[in-house]
PDB file of C-alpha atoms and ligand atoms in Angstrom:
ATOM      1  CA  MET V   1     -30.216 -54.218  -7.341  1.00  0.00           C
ATOM      2  CA  ALA V   2     -26.905 -54.759  -5.578  1.00  0.00           C
ATOM      3  CA  LYS V   3     -26.739 -58.057  -3.743  1.00  0.00           C
ATOM      4  CA  ILE V   4     -24.529 -58.964  -0.798  1.00  0.00           C
ATOM      5  CA  ALA V   5     -24.227 -62.213   1.119  1.00  0.00           C
ATOM      6  CA  LEU V   6     -24.017 -61.731   4.857  1.00  0.00           C
ATOM      7  CA  VAL V   7     -22.764 -64.993   6.312  1.00  0.00           C
ATOM      8  CA  MET V   8     -22.277 -65.817   9.990  1.00  0.00           C
ATOM      9  CA  GLY V   9     -20.670 -68.821  11.618  1.00  0.00           C
ATOM     10  CA  SER V  10     -23.416 -69.374  14.184  1.00  0.00           C
ATOM     11  CA  LYS V  11     -26.874 -68.152  15.116  1.00  0.00           C
ATOM     12  CA  SER V  12     -25.186 -66.819  18.272  1.00  0.00           C
ATOM     13  CA  ASP V  13     -23.501 -64.170  16.079  1.00  0.00           C
ATOM     14  CA  TYR V  14     -26.831 -62.800  14.873  1.00  0.00           C
ATOM     15  CA  GLU V  15     -27.541 -60.354  17.674  1.00  0.00           C
ATOM     16  CA  ARG V  16     -24.606 -58.196  16.474  1.00  0.00           C
ATOM     17  CA  VAL V  17     -24.755 -59.178  12.803  1.00  0.00           C
ATOM     18  CA  GLN V  18     -28.327 -57.917  12.461  1.00  0.00           C
ATOM     19  CA  VAL V  19     -26.970 -54.380  12.961  1.00  0.00           C
ATOM     20  CA  CYS V  20     -24.951 -54.861   9.770  1.00  0.00           C
ATOM     21  CA  GLU V  21     -27.993 -56.338   8.027  1.00  0.00           C
ATOM     22  CA  LYS V  22     -30.043 -53.264   8.929  1.00  0.00           C
ATOM     23  CA  ILE V  23     -27.373 -50.861   7.648  1.00  0.00           C
ATOM     24  CA  LEU V  24     -27.169 -52.690   4.326  1.00  0.00           C
ATOM     25  CA  LYS V  25     -30.944 -52.726   3.929  1.00  0.00           C
ATOM     26  CA  ASP V  26     -31.213 -49.047   4.887  1.00  0.00           C
ATOM     27  CA  PHE V  27     -28.782 -48.263   2.060  1.00  0.00           C
ATOM     28  CA  GLY V  28     -30.967 -50.294  -0.318  1.00  0.00           C
ATOM     29  CA  VAL V  29     -28.806 -53.388  -0.691  1.00  0.00           C
ATOM     30  CA  GLU V  30     -30.394 -56.804  -1.192  1.00  0.00           C
ATOM     31  CA  VAL V  31     -29.046 -59.082   1.534  1.00  0.00           C
ATOM     32  CA  GLU V  32     -28.853 -62.861   1.440  1.00  0.00           C
ATOM     33  CA  ILE V  33     -28.334 -63.849   5.056  1.00  0.00           C
ATOM     34  CA  ARG V  34     -26.895 -67.258   5.894  1.00  0.00           C
ATOM     35  CA  ILE V  35     -25.531 -69.336   8.767  1.00  0.00           C
ATOM     36  CA  ILE V  36     -22.592 -71.317   7.414  1.00  0.00           C
ATOM     37  CA  SER V  37     -19.691 -72.659   9.428  1.00  0.00           C
ATOM     38  CA  ALA V  38     -16.201 -73.274   8.081  1.00  0.00           C
ATOM     39  CA  HIS V  39     -15.863 -76.074  10.620  1.00  0.00           C
ATOM     40  CA  ARG V  40     -19.359 -77.460  11.229  1.00  0.00           C
ATOM     41  CA  THR V  41     -20.599 -77.270   7.619  1.00  0.00           C
ATOM     42  CA  PRO V  42     -17.384 -77.125   5.565  1.00  0.00           C
ATOM     43  CA  SER V  43     -18.869 -78.552   2.371  1.00  0.00           C
ATOM     44  CA  VAL V  44     -21.741 -76.016   2.477  1.00  0.00           C
ATOM     45  CA  ALA V  45     -19.157 -73.237   2.895  1.00  0.00           C
ATOM     46  CA  GLU V  46     -17.229 -74.446  -0.147  1.00  0.00           C
ATOM     47  CA  ASP V  47     -20.351 -74.869  -2.317  1.00  0.00           C
ATOM     48  CA  PHE V  48     -21.718 -71.497  -1.255  1.00  0.00           C
ATOM     49  CA  ALA V  49     -18.489 -69.649  -2.080  1.00  0.00           C
ATOM     50  CA  LYS V  50     -17.958 -71.448  -5.385  1.00  0.00           C
ATOM     51  CA  ASN V  51     -21.499 -70.578  -6.540  1.00  0.00           C
ATOM     52  CA  ALA V  52     -21.828 -67.088  -5.042  1.00  0.00           C
ATOM     53  CA  GLU V  53     -20.814 -65.174  -8.178  1.00  0.00           C
ATOM     54  CA  LYS V  54     -23.111 -67.301 -10.362  1.00  0.00           C
ATOM     55  CA  ASN V  55     -25.938 -66.612  -7.896  1.00  0.00           C
ATOM     56  CA  GLY V  56     -25.662 -62.860  -8.397  1.00  0.00           C
ATOM     57  CA  ILE V  57     -23.787 -62.033  -5.200  1.00  0.00           C
ATOM     58  CA  GLU V  58     -21.325 -59.161  -5.651  1.00  0.00           C
ATOM     59  CA  LEU V  59     -19.601 -59.090  -2.279  1.00  0.00           C
ATOM     60  CA  ILE V  60     -19.463 -61.342   0.774  1.00  0.00           C
ATOM     61  CA  ILE V  61     -19.412 -60.268   4.411  1.00  0.00           C
ATOM     62  CA  ALA V  62     -18.437 -63.061   6.783  1.00  0.00           C
ATOM     63  CA  ALA V  63     -18.775 -62.803  10.567  1.00  0.00           C
ATOM     64  CA  ALA V  64     -17.292 -65.460  12.825  1.00  0.00           C
ATOM     65  CA  GLY V  65     -15.723 -65.892  16.211  1.00  0.00           C
ATOM     66  CA  LYS V  66     -13.116 -68.032  17.992  1.00  0.00           C
ATOM     67  CA  ALA V  67     -10.930 -69.826  15.405  1.00  0.00           C
ATOM     68  CA  ALA V  68     -12.690 -67.708  12.789  1.00  0.00           C
ATOM     69  CA  HIS V  69     -11.815 -69.297   9.457  1.00  0.00           C
ATOM     70  CA  LEU V  70     -15.115 -68.575   7.700  1.00  0.00           C
ATOM     71  CA  ALA V  71     -14.082 -65.400   5.854  1.00  0.00           C
ATOM     72  CA  GLY V  72     -10.804 -66.967   4.746  1.00  0.00           C
ATOM     73  CA  VAL V  73     -12.434 -70.146   3.493  1.00  0.00           C
ATOM     74  CA  LEU V  74     -15.034 -68.171   1.518  1.00  0.00           C
ATOM     75  CA  ALA V  75     -12.306 -65.888   0.108  1.00  0.00           C
ATOM     76  CA  GLY V  76     -10.265 -68.911  -0.924  1.00  0.00           C
ATOM     77  CA  ASN V  77     -13.190 -70.349  -2.859  1.00  0.00           C
ATOM     78  CA  SER V  78     -14.538 -67.215  -4.551  1.00  0.00           C
ATOM     79  CA  PRO V  79     -13.234 -64.366  -6.727  1.00  0.00           C
ATOM     80  CA  LEU V  80     -15.587 -61.928  -4.934  1.00  0.00           C
ATOM     81  CA  PRO V  81     -14.310 -59.372  -2.409  1.00  0.00           C
ATOM     82  CA  VAL V  82     -14.730 -60.597   1.162  1.00  0.00           C
ATOM     83  CA  ILE V  83     -15.083 -58.437   4.260  1.00  0.00           C
ATOM     84  CA  GLY V  84     -14.415 -60.267   7.514  1.00  0.00           C
ATOM     85  CA  ILE V  85     -15.917 -59.396  10.890  1.00  0.00           C
ATOM     86  CA  PRO V  86     -14.095 -60.929  13.858  1.00  0.00           C
ATOM     87  CA  MET V  87     -16.774 -61.614  16.465  1.00  0.00           C
ATOM     88  CA  LYS V  88     -16.175 -61.248  20.192  1.00  0.00           C
ATOM     89  CA  SER V  89     -17.558 -64.636  21.129  1.00  0.00           C
ATOM     90  CA  SER V  90     -15.039 -66.263  23.417  1.00  0.00           C
ATOM     91  CA  THR V  91     -13.083 -65.927  26.624  1.00  0.00           C
ATOM     92  CA  LEU V  92     -10.299 -64.212  24.639  1.00  0.00           C
ATOM     93  CA  ASP V  93     -12.520 -61.164  23.971  1.00  0.00           C
ATOM     94  CA  GLY V  94     -12.314 -61.529  20.197  1.00  0.00           C
ATOM     95  CA  LEU V  95      -8.546 -61.250  19.855  1.00  0.00           C
ATOM     96  CA  ASP V  96      -8.510 -64.868  18.689  1.00  0.00           C
ATOM     97  CA  SER V  97     -11.151 -64.037  16.058  1.00  0.00           C
ATOM     98  CA  LEU V  98      -9.314 -60.889  14.940  1.00  0.00           C
ATOM     99  CA  LEU V  99      -6.048 -62.718  14.333  1.00  0.00           C
ATOM    100  CA  SER V 100      -7.840 -65.598  12.598  1.00  0.00           C
ATOM    101  CA  VAL V 101      -9.615 -63.236  10.194  1.00  0.00           C
ATOM    102  CA  VAL V 102      -6.903 -60.667   9.520  1.00  0.00           C
ATOM    103  CA  GLN V 103      -3.796 -62.835   9.180  1.00  0.00           C
ATOM    104  CA  MET V 104      -4.519 -64.168   5.714  1.00  0.00           C
ATOM    105  CA  PRO V 105      -1.699 -65.516   3.570  1.00  0.00           C
ATOM    106  CA  LYS V 106      -0.762 -63.484   0.510  1.00  0.00           C
ATOM    107  CA  GLY V 107      -2.983 -63.993  -2.497  1.00  0.00           C
ATOM    108  CA  VAL V 108      -6.199 -64.398  -0.485  1.00  0.00           C
ATOM    109  CA  PRO V 109      -7.139 -61.050   1.083  1.00  0.00           C
ATOM    110  CA  VAL V 110      -9.932 -60.533   3.592  1.00  0.00           C
ATOM    111  CA  ALA V 111     -10.756 -56.880   4.318  1.00  0.00           C
ATOM    112  CA  THR V 112     -10.969 -57.103   8.090  1.00  0.00           C
ATOM    113  CA  VAL V 113     -12.901 -54.655  10.245  1.00  0.00           C
ATOM    114  CA  ALA V 114     -12.605 -54.243  14.019  1.00  0.00           C
ATOM    115  CA  ILE V 115     -13.731 -56.842  16.544  1.00  0.00           C
ATOM    116  CA  ASP V 116     -17.552 -56.767  16.385  1.00  0.00           C
ATOM    117  CA  GLY V 117     -17.210 -54.042  13.717  1.00  0.00           C
ATOM    118  CA  VAL V 118     -20.577 -54.784  12.163  1.00  0.00           C
ATOM    119  CA  GLU V 119     -21.358 -51.146  11.356  1.00  0.00           C
ATOM    120  CA  ASN V 120     -18.111 -50.549   9.476  1.00  0.00           C
ATOM    121  CA  ALA V 121     -18.479 -53.821   7.579  1.00  0.00           C
ATOM    122  CA  GLY V 122     -21.828 -52.624   6.231  1.00  0.00           C
ATOM    123  CA  ILE V 123     -20.561 -49.158   5.364  1.00  0.00           C
ATOM    124  CA  LEU V 124     -17.394 -50.473   3.705  1.00  0.00           C
ATOM    125  CA  ALA V 125     -19.467 -52.906   1.646  1.00  0.00           C
ATOM    126  CA  VAL V 126     -21.662 -50.075   0.394  1.00  0.00           C
ATOM    127  CA  GLN V 127     -18.567 -47.971  -0.396  1.00  0.00           C
ATOM    128  CA  ILE V 128     -17.080 -50.833  -2.440  1.00  0.00           C
ATOM    129  CA  LEU V 129     -20.352 -51.306  -4.309  1.00  0.00           C
ATOM    130  CA  SER V 130     -20.548 -47.553  -4.962  1.00  0.00           C
ATOM    131  CA  ILE V 131     -17.849 -48.036  -7.616  1.00  0.00           C
ATOM    132  CA  LYS V 132     -20.551 -49.778  -9.653  1.00  0.00           C
ATOM    133  CA  TYR V 133     -23.693 -48.128  -8.248  1.00  0.00           C
ATOM    134  CA  PRO V 134     -23.380 -44.283  -8.216  1.00  0.00           C
ATOM    135  CA  ALA V 135     -26.504 -43.909  -6.044  1.00  0.00           C
ATOM    136  CA  PHE V 136     -24.606 -45.517  -3.161  1.00  0.00           C
ATOM    137  CA  ARG V 137     -21.840 -42.900  -3.467  1.00  0.00           C
ATOM    138  CA  GLU V 138     -24.429 -40.166  -2.972  1.00  0.00           C
ATOM    139  CA  LYS V 139     -25.952 -41.993  -0.003  1.00  0.00           C
ATOM    140  CA  ILE V 140     -22.509 -42.358   1.592  1.00  0.00           C
ATOM    141  CA  LYS V 141     -21.965 -38.602   1.185  1.00  0.00           C
ATOM    142  CA  GLU V 142     -25.315 -37.951   2.900  1.00  0.00           C
ATOM    143  CA  TYR V 143     -24.433 -40.430   5.644  1.00  0.00           C
ATOM    144  CA  LYS V 144     -21.136 -38.641   6.329  1.00  0.00           C
ATOM    145  CA  LEU V 145     -22.797 -35.223   6.412  1.00  0.00           C
ATOM    146  CA  LYS V 146     -25.383 -36.499   8.888  1.00  0.00           C
ATOM    147  CA  MET V 147     -22.692 -38.068  11.066  1.00  0.00           C
ATOM    148  CA  GLU V 148     -20.795 -34.777  11.103  1.00  0.00           C
ATOM    149  CA  ALA V 149     -23.946 -32.783  11.928  1.00  0.00           C
ATOM    150  CA  ASP V 150     -24.824 -35.179  14.761  1.00  0.00           C
ATOM    151  CA  VAL V 151     -21.400 -34.814  16.404  1.00  0.00           C
ATOM    152  CA  ILE V 152     -21.431 -31.031  16.010  1.00  0.00           C
ATOM    153  CA  ALA V 153     -24.890 -30.910  17.623  1.00  0.00           C
ATOM    154  CA  LEU V 154     -23.693 -33.050  20.547  1.00  0.00           C
ATOM    155  CA  ASP V 155     -20.627 -30.850  20.946  1.00  0.00           C
ATOM    156  CA  LYS V 156     -22.822 -27.744  21.003  1.00  0.00           C
ATOM    157  CA  GLU V 157     -25.132 -29.334  23.567  1.00  0.00           C
ATOM    158  CA  MET V 158     -22.121 -30.265  25.716  1.00  0.00           C
ATOM    159  CA  GLN V 159     -20.795 -26.719  25.647  1.00  0.00           C
ATOM    160  CA  GLU V 160     -24.185 -25.264  26.542  1.00  0.00           C
ATOM    161  CA  ASN V 161     -24.759 -27.504  29.576  1.00  0.00           C
TER     162      ASN V 161
HETATM  163  C1  RP5 X   1     -17.898 -69.498  15.650  1.00  0.00           C
HETATM  164  O1  RP5 X   1     -17.868 -69.869  16.973  1.00  0.00           O
HETATM  165  C2  RP5 X   1     -19.165 -68.701  15.478  1.00  0.00           C
HETATM  166  O2  RP5 X   1     -19.000 -67.761  14.464  1.00  0.00           O
HETATM  167  C3  RP5 X   1     -19.388 -68.063  16.809  1.00  0.00           C
HETATM  168  O3  RP5 X   1     -18.894 -66.742  16.854  1.00  0.00           O
HETATM  169  C4  RP5 X   1     -18.576 -68.950  17.757  1.00  0.00           C
HETATM  170  C5  RP5 X   1     -19.425 -69.667  18.768  1.00  0.00           C
HETATM  171  O4  RP5 X   1     -20.407 -70.402  18.107  1.00  0.00           O
HETATM  172  P1  RP5 X   1     -21.516 -71.194  18.947  1.00  0.00           P
HETATM  173  O5  RP5 X   1     -20.785 -72.219  19.740  1.00  0.00           O
HETATM  174  O6  RP5 X   1     -22.222 -70.178  19.806  1.00  0.00           O
HETATM  175  O7  RP5 X   1     -22.446 -71.780  17.913  1.00  0.00           O
HETATM  176  O8  RP5 X   1     -17.876 -70.589  14.810  1.00  0.00           O
END
């Protein structure tokens, strides 16, 4: 079974992050969910990232806000692909988080989704894993067809009313 680590910088991120957790689980991914802070628990962050591959994790999603260095620190300490979610958790509306997550120096990429982009982080993770797990590719195709059908139905409803 495919295994992803879903790491957040604070419990205060969980209200949004649990949407990503649900998407991953609905697709059939095993999720290890953690609260690890690049600043408050830096040695845990380093240990976690260094051991993630050995522990069977295939991809890391990291959600953090403010000076959001979590995704970058995990990416710097692991060969696994890292998706970063900039969380809207401060007075700067998440722009601080976005720049902190996306502006990685060359050599250490973090695939950054939109501010609070928990849904896309989950979907992108499944798409990346679908390279190895063909069943996920089929589920993504079904997901896209359903999304299309839903919008077409709403459009039809709008035109009728
Ligand atoms: C970041 O600071 C966390 O990821 C969170 O988004 C933000 C605020 O954390 P708390 O002060 O609510 O714990 O490290």
